[in-house]
PDB file of C-alpha atoms and ligand atoms in Angstrom:
ATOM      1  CA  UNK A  25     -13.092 -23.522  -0.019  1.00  0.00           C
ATOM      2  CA  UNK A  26     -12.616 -19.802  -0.956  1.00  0.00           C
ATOM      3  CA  UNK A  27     -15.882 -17.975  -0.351  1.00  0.00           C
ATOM      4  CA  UNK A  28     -16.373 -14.125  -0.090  1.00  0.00           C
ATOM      5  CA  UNK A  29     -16.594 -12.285   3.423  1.00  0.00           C
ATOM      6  CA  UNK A  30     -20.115 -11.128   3.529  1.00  0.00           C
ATOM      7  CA  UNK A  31     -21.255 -14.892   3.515  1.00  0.00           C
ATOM      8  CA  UNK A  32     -19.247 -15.644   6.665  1.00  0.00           C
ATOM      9  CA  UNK A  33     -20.177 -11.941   7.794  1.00  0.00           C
ATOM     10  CA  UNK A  34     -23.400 -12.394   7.561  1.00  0.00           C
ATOM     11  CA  UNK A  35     -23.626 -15.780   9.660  1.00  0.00           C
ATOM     12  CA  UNK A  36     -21.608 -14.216  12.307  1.00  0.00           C
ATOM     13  CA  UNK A  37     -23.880 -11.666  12.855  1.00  0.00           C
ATOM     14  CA  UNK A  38     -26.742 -13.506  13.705  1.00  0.00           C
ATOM     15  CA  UNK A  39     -25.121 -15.296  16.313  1.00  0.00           C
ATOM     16  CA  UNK A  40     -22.620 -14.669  19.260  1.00  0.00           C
ATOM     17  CA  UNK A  41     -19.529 -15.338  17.736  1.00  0.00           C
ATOM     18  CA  UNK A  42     -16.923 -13.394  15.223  1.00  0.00           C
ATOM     19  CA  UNK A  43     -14.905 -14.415  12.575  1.00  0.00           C
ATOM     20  CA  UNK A  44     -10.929 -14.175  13.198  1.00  0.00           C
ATOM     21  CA  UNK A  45      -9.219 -12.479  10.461  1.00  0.00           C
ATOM     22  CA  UNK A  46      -5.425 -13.833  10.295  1.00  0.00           C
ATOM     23  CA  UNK A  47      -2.257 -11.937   8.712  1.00  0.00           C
ATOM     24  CA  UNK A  48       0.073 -14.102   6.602  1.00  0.00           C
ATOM     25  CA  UNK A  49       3.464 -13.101   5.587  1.00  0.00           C
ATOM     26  CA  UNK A  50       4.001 -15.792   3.259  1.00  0.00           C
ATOM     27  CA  UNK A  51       2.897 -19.630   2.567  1.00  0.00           C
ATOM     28  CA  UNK A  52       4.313 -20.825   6.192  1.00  0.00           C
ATOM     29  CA  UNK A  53       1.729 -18.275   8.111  1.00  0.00           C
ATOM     30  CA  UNK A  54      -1.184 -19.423   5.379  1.00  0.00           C
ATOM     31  CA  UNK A  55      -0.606 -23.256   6.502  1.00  0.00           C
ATOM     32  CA  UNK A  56      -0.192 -22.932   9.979  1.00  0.00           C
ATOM     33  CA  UNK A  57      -3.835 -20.992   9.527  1.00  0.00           C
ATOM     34  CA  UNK A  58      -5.859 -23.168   7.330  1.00  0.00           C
ATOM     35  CA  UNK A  59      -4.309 -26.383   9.399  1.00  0.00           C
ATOM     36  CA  UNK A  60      -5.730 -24.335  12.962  1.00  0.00           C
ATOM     37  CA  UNK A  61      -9.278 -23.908  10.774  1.00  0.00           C
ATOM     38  CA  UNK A  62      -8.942 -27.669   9.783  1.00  0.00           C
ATOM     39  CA  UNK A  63      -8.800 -28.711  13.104  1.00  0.00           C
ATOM     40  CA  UNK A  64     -11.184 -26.754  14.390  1.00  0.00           C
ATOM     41  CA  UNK A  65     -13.811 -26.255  11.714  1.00  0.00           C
ATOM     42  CA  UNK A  66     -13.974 -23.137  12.151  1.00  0.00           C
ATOM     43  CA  UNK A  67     -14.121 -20.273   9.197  1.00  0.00           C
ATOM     44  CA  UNK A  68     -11.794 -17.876   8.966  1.00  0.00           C
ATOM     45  CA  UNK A  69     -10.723 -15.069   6.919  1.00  0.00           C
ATOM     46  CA  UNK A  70      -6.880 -14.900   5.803  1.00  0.00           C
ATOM     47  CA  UNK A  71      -5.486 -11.600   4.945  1.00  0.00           C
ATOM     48  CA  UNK A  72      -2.667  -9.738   3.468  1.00  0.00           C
ATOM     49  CA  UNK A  73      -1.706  -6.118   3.729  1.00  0.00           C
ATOM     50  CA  UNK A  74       0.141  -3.762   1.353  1.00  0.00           C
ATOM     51  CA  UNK A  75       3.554  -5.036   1.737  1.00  0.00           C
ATOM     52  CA  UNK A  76       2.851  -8.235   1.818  1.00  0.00           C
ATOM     53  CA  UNK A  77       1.790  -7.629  -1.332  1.00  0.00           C
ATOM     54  CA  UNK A  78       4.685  -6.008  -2.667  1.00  0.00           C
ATOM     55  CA  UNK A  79       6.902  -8.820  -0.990  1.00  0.00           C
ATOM     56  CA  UNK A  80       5.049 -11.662  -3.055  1.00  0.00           C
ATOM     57  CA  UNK A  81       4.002 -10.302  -5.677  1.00  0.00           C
ATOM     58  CA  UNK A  82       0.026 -10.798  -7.154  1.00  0.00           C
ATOM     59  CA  UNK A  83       1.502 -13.770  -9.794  1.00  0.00           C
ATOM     60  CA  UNK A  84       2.528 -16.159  -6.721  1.00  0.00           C
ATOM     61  CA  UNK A  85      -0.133 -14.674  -4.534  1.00  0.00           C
ATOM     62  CA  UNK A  86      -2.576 -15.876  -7.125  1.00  0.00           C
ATOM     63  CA  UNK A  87      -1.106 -19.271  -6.689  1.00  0.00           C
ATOM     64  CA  UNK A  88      -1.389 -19.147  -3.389  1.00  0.00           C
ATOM     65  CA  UNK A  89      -4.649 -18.244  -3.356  1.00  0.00           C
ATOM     66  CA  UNK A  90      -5.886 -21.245  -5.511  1.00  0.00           C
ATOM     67  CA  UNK A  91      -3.711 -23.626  -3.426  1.00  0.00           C
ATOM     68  CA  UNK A  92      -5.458 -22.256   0.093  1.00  0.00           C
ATOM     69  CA  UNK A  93      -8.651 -22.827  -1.973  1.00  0.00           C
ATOM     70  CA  UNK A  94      -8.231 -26.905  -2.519  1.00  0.00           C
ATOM     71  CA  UNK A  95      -5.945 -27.305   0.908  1.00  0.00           C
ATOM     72  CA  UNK A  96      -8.677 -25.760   3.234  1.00  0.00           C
ATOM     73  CA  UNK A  97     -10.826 -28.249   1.569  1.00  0.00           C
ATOM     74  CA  UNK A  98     -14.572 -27.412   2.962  1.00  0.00           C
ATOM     75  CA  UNK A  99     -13.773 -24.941   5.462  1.00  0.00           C
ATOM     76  CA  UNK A 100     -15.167 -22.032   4.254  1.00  0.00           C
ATOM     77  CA  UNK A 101     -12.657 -18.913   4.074  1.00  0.00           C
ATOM     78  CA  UNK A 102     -11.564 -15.906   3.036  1.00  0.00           C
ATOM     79  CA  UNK A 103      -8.896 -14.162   1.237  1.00  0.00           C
ATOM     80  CA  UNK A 104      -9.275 -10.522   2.263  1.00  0.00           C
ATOM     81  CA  UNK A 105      -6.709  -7.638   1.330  1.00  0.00           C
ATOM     82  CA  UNK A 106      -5.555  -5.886   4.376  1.00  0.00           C
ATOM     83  CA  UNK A 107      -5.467  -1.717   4.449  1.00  0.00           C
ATOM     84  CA  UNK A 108      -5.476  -0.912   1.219  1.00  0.00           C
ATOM     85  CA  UNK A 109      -5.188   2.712  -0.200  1.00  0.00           C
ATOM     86  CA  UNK A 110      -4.071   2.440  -3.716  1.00  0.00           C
ATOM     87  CA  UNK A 111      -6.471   1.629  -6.381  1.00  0.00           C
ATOM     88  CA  UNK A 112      -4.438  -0.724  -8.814  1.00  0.00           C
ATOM     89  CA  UNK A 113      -3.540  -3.201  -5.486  1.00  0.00           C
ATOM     90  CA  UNK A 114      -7.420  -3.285  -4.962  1.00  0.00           C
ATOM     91  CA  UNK A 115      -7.783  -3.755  -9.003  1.00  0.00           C
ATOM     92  CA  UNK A 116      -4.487  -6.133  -9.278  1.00  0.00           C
ATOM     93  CA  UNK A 117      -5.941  -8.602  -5.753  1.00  0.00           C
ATOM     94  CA  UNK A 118      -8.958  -8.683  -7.594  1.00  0.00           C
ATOM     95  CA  UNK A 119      -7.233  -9.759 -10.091  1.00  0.00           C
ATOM     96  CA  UNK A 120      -5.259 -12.160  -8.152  1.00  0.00           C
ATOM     97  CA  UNK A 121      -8.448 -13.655  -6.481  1.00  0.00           C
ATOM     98  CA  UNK A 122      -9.078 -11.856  -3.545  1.00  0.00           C
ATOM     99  CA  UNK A 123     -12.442 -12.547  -1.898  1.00  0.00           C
ATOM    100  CA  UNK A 124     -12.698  -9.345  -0.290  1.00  0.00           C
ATOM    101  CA  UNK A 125     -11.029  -6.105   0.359  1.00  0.00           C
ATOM    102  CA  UNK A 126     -10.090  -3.398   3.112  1.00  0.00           C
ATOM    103  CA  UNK A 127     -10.221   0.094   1.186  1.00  0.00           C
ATOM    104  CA  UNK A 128      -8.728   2.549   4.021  1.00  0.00           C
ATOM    105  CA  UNK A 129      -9.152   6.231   4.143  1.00  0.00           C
ATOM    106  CA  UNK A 130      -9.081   6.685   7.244  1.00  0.00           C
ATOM    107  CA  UNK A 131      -6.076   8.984   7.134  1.00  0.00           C
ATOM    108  CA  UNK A 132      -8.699  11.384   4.756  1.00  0.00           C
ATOM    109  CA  UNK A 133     -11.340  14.247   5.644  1.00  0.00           C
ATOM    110  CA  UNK A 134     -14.484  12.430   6.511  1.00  0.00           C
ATOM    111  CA  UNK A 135     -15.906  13.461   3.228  1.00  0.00           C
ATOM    112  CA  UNK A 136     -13.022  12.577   0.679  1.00  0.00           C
ATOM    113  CA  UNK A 137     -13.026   9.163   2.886  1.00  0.00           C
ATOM    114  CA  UNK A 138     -16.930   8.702   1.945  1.00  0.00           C
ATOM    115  CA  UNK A 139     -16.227   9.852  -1.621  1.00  0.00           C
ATOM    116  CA  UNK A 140     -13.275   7.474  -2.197  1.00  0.00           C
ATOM    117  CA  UNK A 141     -14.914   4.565  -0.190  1.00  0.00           C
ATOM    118  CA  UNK A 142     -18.187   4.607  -2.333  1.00  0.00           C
ATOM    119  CA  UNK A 143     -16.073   4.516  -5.590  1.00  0.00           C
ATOM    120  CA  UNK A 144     -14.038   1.698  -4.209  1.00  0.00           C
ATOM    121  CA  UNK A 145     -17.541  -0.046  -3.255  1.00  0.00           C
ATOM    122  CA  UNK A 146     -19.034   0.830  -6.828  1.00  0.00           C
ATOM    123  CA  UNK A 147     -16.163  -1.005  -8.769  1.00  0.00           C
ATOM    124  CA  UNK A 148     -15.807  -4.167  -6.208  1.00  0.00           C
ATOM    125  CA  UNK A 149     -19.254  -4.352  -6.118  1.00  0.00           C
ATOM    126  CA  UNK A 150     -19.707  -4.738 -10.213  1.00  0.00           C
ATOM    127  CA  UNK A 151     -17.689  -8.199  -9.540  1.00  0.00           C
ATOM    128  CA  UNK A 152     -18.910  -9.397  -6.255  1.00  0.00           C
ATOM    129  CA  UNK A 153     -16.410  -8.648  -4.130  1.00  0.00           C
ATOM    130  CA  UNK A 154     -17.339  -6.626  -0.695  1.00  0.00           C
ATOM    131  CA  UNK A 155     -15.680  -4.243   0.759  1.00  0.00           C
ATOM    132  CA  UNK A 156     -14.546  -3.197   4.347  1.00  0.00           C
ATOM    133  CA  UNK A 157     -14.056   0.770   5.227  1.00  0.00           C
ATOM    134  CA  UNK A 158     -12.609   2.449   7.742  1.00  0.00           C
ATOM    135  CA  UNK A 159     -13.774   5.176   9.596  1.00  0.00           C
ATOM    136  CA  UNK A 160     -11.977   6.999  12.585  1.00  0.00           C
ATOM    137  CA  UNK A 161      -8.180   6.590  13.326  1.00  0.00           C
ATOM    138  CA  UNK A 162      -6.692   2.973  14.780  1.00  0.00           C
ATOM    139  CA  UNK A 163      -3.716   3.932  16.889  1.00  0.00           C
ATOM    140  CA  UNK A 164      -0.178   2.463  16.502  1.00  0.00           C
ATOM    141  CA  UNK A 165       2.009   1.447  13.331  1.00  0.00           C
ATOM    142  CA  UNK A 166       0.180  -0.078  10.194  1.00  0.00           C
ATOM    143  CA  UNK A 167       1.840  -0.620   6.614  1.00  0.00           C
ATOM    144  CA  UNK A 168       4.676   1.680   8.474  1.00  0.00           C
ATOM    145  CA  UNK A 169       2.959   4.420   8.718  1.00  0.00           C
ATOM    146  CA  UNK A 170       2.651   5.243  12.524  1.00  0.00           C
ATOM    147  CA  UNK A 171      -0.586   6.753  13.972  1.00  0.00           C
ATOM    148  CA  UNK A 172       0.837   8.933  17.412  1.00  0.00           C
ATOM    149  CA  UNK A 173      -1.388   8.706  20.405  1.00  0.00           C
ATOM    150  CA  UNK A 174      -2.636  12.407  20.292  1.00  0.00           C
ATOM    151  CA  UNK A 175      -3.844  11.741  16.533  1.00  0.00           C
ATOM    152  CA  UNK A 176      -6.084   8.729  17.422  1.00  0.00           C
ATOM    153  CA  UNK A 177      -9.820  10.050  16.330  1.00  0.00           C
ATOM    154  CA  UNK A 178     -12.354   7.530  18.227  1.00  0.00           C
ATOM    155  CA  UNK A 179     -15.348   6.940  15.533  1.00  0.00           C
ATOM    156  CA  UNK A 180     -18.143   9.178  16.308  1.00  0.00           C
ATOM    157  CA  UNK A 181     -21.523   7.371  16.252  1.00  0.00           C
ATOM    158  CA  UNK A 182     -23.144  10.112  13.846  1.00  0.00           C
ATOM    159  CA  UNK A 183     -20.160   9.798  11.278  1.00  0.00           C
ATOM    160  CA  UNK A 184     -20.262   5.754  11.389  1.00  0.00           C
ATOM    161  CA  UNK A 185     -24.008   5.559  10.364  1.00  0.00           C
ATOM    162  CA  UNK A 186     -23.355   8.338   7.710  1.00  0.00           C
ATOM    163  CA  UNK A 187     -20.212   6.573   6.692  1.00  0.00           C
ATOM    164  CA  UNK A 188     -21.835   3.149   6.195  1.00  0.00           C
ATOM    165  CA  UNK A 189     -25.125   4.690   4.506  1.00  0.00           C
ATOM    166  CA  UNK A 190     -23.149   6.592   1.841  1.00  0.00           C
ATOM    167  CA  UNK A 191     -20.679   3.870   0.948  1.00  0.00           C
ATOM    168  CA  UNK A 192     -22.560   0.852   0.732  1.00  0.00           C
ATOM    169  CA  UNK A 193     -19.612  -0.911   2.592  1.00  0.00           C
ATOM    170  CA  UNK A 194     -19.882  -4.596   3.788  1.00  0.00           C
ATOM    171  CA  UNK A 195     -18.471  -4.206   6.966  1.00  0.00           C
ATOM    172  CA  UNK A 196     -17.030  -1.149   8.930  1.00  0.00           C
ATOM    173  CA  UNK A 197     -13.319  -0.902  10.871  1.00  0.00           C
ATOM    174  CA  UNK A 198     -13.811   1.467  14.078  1.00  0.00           C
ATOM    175  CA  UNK A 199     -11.332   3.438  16.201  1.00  0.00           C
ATOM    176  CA  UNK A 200     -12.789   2.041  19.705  1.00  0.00           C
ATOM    177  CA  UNK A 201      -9.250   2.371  21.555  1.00  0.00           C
ATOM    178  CA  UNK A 202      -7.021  -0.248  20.174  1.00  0.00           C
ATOM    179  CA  UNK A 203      -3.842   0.124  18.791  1.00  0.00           C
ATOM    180  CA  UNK A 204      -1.821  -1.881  15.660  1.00  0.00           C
ATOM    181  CA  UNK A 205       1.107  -3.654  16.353  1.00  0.00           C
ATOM    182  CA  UNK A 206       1.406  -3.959  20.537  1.00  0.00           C
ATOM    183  CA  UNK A 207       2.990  -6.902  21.891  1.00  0.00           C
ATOM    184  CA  UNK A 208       1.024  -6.353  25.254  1.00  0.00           C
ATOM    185  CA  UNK A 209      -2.401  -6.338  26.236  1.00  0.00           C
ATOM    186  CA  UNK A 210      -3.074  -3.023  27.991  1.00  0.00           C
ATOM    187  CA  UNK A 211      -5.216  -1.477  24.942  1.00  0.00           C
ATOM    188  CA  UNK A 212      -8.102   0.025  26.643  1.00  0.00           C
ATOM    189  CA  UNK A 213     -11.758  -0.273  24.616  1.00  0.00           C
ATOM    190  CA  UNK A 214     -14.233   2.129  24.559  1.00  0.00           C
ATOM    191  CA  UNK A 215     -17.109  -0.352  25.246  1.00  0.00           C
ATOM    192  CA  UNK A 216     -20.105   2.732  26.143  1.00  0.00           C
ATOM    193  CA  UNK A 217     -18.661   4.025  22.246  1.00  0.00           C
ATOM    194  CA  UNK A 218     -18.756   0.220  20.557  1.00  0.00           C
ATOM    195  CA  UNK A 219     -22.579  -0.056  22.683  1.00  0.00           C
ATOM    196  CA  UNK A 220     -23.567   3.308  20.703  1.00  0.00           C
ATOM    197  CA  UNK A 221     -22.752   2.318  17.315  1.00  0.00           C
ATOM    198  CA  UNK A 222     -23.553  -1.187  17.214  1.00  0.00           C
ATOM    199  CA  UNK A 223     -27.280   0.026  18.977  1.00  0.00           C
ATOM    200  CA  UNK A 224     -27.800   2.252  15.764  1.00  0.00           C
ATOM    201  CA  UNK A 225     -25.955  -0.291  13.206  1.00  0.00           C
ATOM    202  CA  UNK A 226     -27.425  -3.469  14.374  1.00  0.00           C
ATOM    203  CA  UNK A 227     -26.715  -5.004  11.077  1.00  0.00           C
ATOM    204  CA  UNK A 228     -23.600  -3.975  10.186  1.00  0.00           C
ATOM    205  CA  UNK A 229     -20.644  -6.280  11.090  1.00  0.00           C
ATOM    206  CA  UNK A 230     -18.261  -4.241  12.966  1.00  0.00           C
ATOM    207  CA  UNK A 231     -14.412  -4.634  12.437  1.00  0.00           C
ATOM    208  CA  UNK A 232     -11.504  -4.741  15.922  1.00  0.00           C
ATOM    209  CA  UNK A 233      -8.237  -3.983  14.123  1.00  0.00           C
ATOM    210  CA  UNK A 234      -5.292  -3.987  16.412  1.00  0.00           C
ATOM    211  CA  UNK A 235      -6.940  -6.898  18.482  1.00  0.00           C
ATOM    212  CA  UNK A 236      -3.543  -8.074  19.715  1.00  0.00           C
ATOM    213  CA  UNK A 237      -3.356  -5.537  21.866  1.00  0.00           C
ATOM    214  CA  UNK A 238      -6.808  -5.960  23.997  1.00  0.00           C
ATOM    215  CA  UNK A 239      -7.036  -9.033  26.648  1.00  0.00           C
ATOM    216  CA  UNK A 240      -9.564 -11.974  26.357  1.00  0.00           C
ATOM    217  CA  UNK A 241     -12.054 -11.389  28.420  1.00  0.00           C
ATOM    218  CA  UNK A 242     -12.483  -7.747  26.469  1.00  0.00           C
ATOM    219  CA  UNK A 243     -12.473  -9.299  23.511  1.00  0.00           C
ATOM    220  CA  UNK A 244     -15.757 -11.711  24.040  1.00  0.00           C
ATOM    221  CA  UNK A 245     -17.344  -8.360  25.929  1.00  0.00           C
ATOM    222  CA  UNK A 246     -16.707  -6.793  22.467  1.00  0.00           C
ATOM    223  CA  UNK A 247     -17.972  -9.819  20.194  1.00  0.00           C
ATOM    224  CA  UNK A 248     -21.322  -9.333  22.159  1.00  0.00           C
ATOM    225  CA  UNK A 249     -21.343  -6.000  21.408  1.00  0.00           C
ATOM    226  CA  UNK A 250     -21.174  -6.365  17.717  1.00  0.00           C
ATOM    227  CA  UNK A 251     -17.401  -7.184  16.895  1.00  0.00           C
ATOM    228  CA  UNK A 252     -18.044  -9.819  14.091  1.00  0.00           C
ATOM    229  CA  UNK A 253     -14.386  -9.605  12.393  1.00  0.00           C
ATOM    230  CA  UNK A 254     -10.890  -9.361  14.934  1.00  0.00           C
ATOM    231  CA  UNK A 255      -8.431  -8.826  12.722  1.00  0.00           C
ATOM    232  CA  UNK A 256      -5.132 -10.851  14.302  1.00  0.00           C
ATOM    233  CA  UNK A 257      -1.287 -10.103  13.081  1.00  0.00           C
ATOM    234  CA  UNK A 258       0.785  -8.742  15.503  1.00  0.00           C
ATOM    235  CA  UNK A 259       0.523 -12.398  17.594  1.00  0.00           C
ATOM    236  CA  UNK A 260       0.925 -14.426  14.891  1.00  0.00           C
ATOM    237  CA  UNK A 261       4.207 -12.813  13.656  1.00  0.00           C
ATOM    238  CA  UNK A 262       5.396 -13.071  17.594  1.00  0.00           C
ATOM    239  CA  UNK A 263       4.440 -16.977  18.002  1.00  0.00           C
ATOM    240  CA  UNK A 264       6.493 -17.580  13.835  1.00  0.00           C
ATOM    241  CA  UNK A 265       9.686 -15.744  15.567  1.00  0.00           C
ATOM    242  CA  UNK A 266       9.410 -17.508  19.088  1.00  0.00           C
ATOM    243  CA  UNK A 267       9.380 -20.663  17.422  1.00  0.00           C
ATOM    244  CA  UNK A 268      11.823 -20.243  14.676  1.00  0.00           C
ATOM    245  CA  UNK A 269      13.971 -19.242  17.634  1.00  0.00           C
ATOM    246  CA  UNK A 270      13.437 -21.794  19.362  1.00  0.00           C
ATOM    247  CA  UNK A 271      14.194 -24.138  16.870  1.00  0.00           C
ATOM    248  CA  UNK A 272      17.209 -22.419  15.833  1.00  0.00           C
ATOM    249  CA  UNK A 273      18.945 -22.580  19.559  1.00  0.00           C
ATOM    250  CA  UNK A 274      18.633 -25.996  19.400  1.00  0.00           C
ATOM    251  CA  UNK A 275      21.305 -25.632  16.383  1.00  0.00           C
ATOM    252  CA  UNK A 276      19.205 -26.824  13.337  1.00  0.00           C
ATOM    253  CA  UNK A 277      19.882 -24.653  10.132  1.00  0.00           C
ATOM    254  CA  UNK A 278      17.459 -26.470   8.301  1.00  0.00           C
ATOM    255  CA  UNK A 279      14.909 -24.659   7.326  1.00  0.00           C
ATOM    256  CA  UNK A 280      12.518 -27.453   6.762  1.00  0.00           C
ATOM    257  CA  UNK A 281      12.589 -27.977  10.729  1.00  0.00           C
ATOM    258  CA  UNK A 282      12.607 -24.692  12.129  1.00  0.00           C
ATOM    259  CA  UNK A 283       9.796 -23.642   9.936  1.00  0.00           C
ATOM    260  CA  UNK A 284       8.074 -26.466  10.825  1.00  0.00           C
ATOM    261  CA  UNK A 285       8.725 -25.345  14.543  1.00  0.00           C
ATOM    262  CA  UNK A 286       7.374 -21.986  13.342  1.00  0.00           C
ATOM    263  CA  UNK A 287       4.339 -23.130  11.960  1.00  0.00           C
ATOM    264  CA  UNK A 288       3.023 -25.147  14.945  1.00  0.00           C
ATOM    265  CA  UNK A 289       3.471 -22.332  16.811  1.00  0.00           C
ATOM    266  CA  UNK A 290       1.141 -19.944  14.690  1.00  0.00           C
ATOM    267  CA  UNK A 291      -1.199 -22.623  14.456  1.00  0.00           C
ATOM    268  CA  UNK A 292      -1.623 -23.353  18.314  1.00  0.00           C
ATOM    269  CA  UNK A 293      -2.141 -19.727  18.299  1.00  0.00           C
ATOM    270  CA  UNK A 294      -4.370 -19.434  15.844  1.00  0.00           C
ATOM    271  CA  UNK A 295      -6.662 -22.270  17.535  1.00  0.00           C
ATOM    272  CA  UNK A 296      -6.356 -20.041  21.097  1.00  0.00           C
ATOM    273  CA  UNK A 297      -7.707 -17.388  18.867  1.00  0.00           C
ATOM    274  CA  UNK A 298     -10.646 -19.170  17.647  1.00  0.00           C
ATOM    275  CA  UNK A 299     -11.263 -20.775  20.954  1.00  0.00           C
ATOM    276  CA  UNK A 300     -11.285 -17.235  22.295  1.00  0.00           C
ATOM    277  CA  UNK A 301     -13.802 -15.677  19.073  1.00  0.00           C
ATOM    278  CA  UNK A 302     -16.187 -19.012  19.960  1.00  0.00           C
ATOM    279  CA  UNK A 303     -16.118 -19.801  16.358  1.00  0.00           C
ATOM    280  CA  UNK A 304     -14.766 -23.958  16.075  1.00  0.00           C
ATOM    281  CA  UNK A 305     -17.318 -25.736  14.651  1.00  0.00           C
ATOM    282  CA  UNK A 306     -19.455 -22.886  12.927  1.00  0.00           C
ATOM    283  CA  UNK A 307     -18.900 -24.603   9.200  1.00  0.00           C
TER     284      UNK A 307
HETATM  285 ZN1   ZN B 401      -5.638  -2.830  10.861  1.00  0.00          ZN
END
């Protein structure tokens, strides 16, 4: 049941868990995901960056969409566009039937990032759609554009409650010391930074990109201190390649089987990943 993010946002926030935010490549990731929230009745919010938007294209992503609709049945979730910068993807997901959207300028001066952000929020706004913003600078490689160590800008506490009050954003992505795209978990988090902002934004669901990066136990430390979406890729694309791989040593070439092999995978990790946000059975 396709619902918007503030609504699952909102729940999450006055309680102890957070809401895991899921990357799909194509249909076999968006199965494997909705099966995991099946199981555990848990919502979720299912997501799709900038090339995987220009790999499949809004007319079958709008299928998609209305097929994830009927097949998660009454599990409440999300459709969410990943990192967006461009203004016709935002209009052409809308489009498509997008729930929600990621505008991110980030990469901007903090005033141009306000500017664009509050434009972005005026337009998604007009048709119900909320909108996530990004302020600070995630580490590590997003939509291929790579973000080196030394350029990594930690949110500042002042700029995050300016950022939020100017926009009018739904939910707000901070640089707290994680990194896109790391296979190991040896991110470090700035917890005495994620403390500040969530003490002066008590009501704002804060966003962990690059959450693949960052072990367990730092995770729940960070869902108690206002984390309420961990946005999850990086894992998932690791557990669809370890089992395809698997699958395809044995000597199958059909596809049929060693997607099938793929898709379990993603979905047992999916469920650790909800076991580990503490949010199975929040429907
Ligand atoms: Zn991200």
């Amino acid at each position: 049941m396709l619902v918007t993010a503030d609504l699952l946002l909102r729940e999450a926030i006055n309680s102890d868990y957070a809401i895991g935010a899921f990357n799909i490549s194509n249909r076999e990731f968006l199965v494997a995901i909705i099966l995991a929230a099946k199981e555990a009745s848990s919502p979720l919010i299912i997501q799709a960056s900038e090339s995987t938007v220009k790999f499949l294209g809004f007319d079958y992503l709008s299928h998609l969409i209305k097929f994830a609709d009927k097949f998660s049945e009454n599990i409440p979730i999300v459709f969410h566009l990943d990192h967006s910068r461009k203004l016709e993807i935002i209009l052409g997901a809308i489009k498509a039937g997008f729930t929600s959207i990621m505008y991110d300028g980030s990469h901007l001066p903090f005033d141009e990032n306000v500017a664009t952000t509050r434009e972005i929020v005026k337009i998604a706004k007009a048709v119900g759609i909320p909108v996530e913003g990004e302020i600070g600078r995630i580490g590590g490689v997003e939509e291929h554009i790579k973000v080196r160590e030394d350029e990594v800008i930690y949110t500042e506490v002042e700029d995050a409650i300016k950022f939020y009050e100017l926009t009018g954003v739904t939910s707000l992505a901070i640089a707290i010391g994680t990194a896109h795209g790391m296979q190991k978990k040896n991110a470090k988090i700035n917890f005495q930074r994620l403390e500040e902002i969530h003490s002066k934004l008590p009501d704002v669901p804060l966003v962990l990109h690059g959450s693949s990066g960052v072990p367990k136990e730092d995770i729940k430390r960070a869902i108690q201190l206002g984390i309420k979406k961990v946005n999850i890729a990086t894992e998932l694309k690791m557990a669809m390649a370890d089992g395809i791989k698997r699958a395809l040593s044995n000597g199958t070439i059909e596809p049929r089987d060693y997607l099938t092999e793929g898709i379990e995978n993603v979905k047992r990790e999916v469920l650790n990943n909800i076991d580990i946000l503490g949010s199975a059975g929040r429907v």
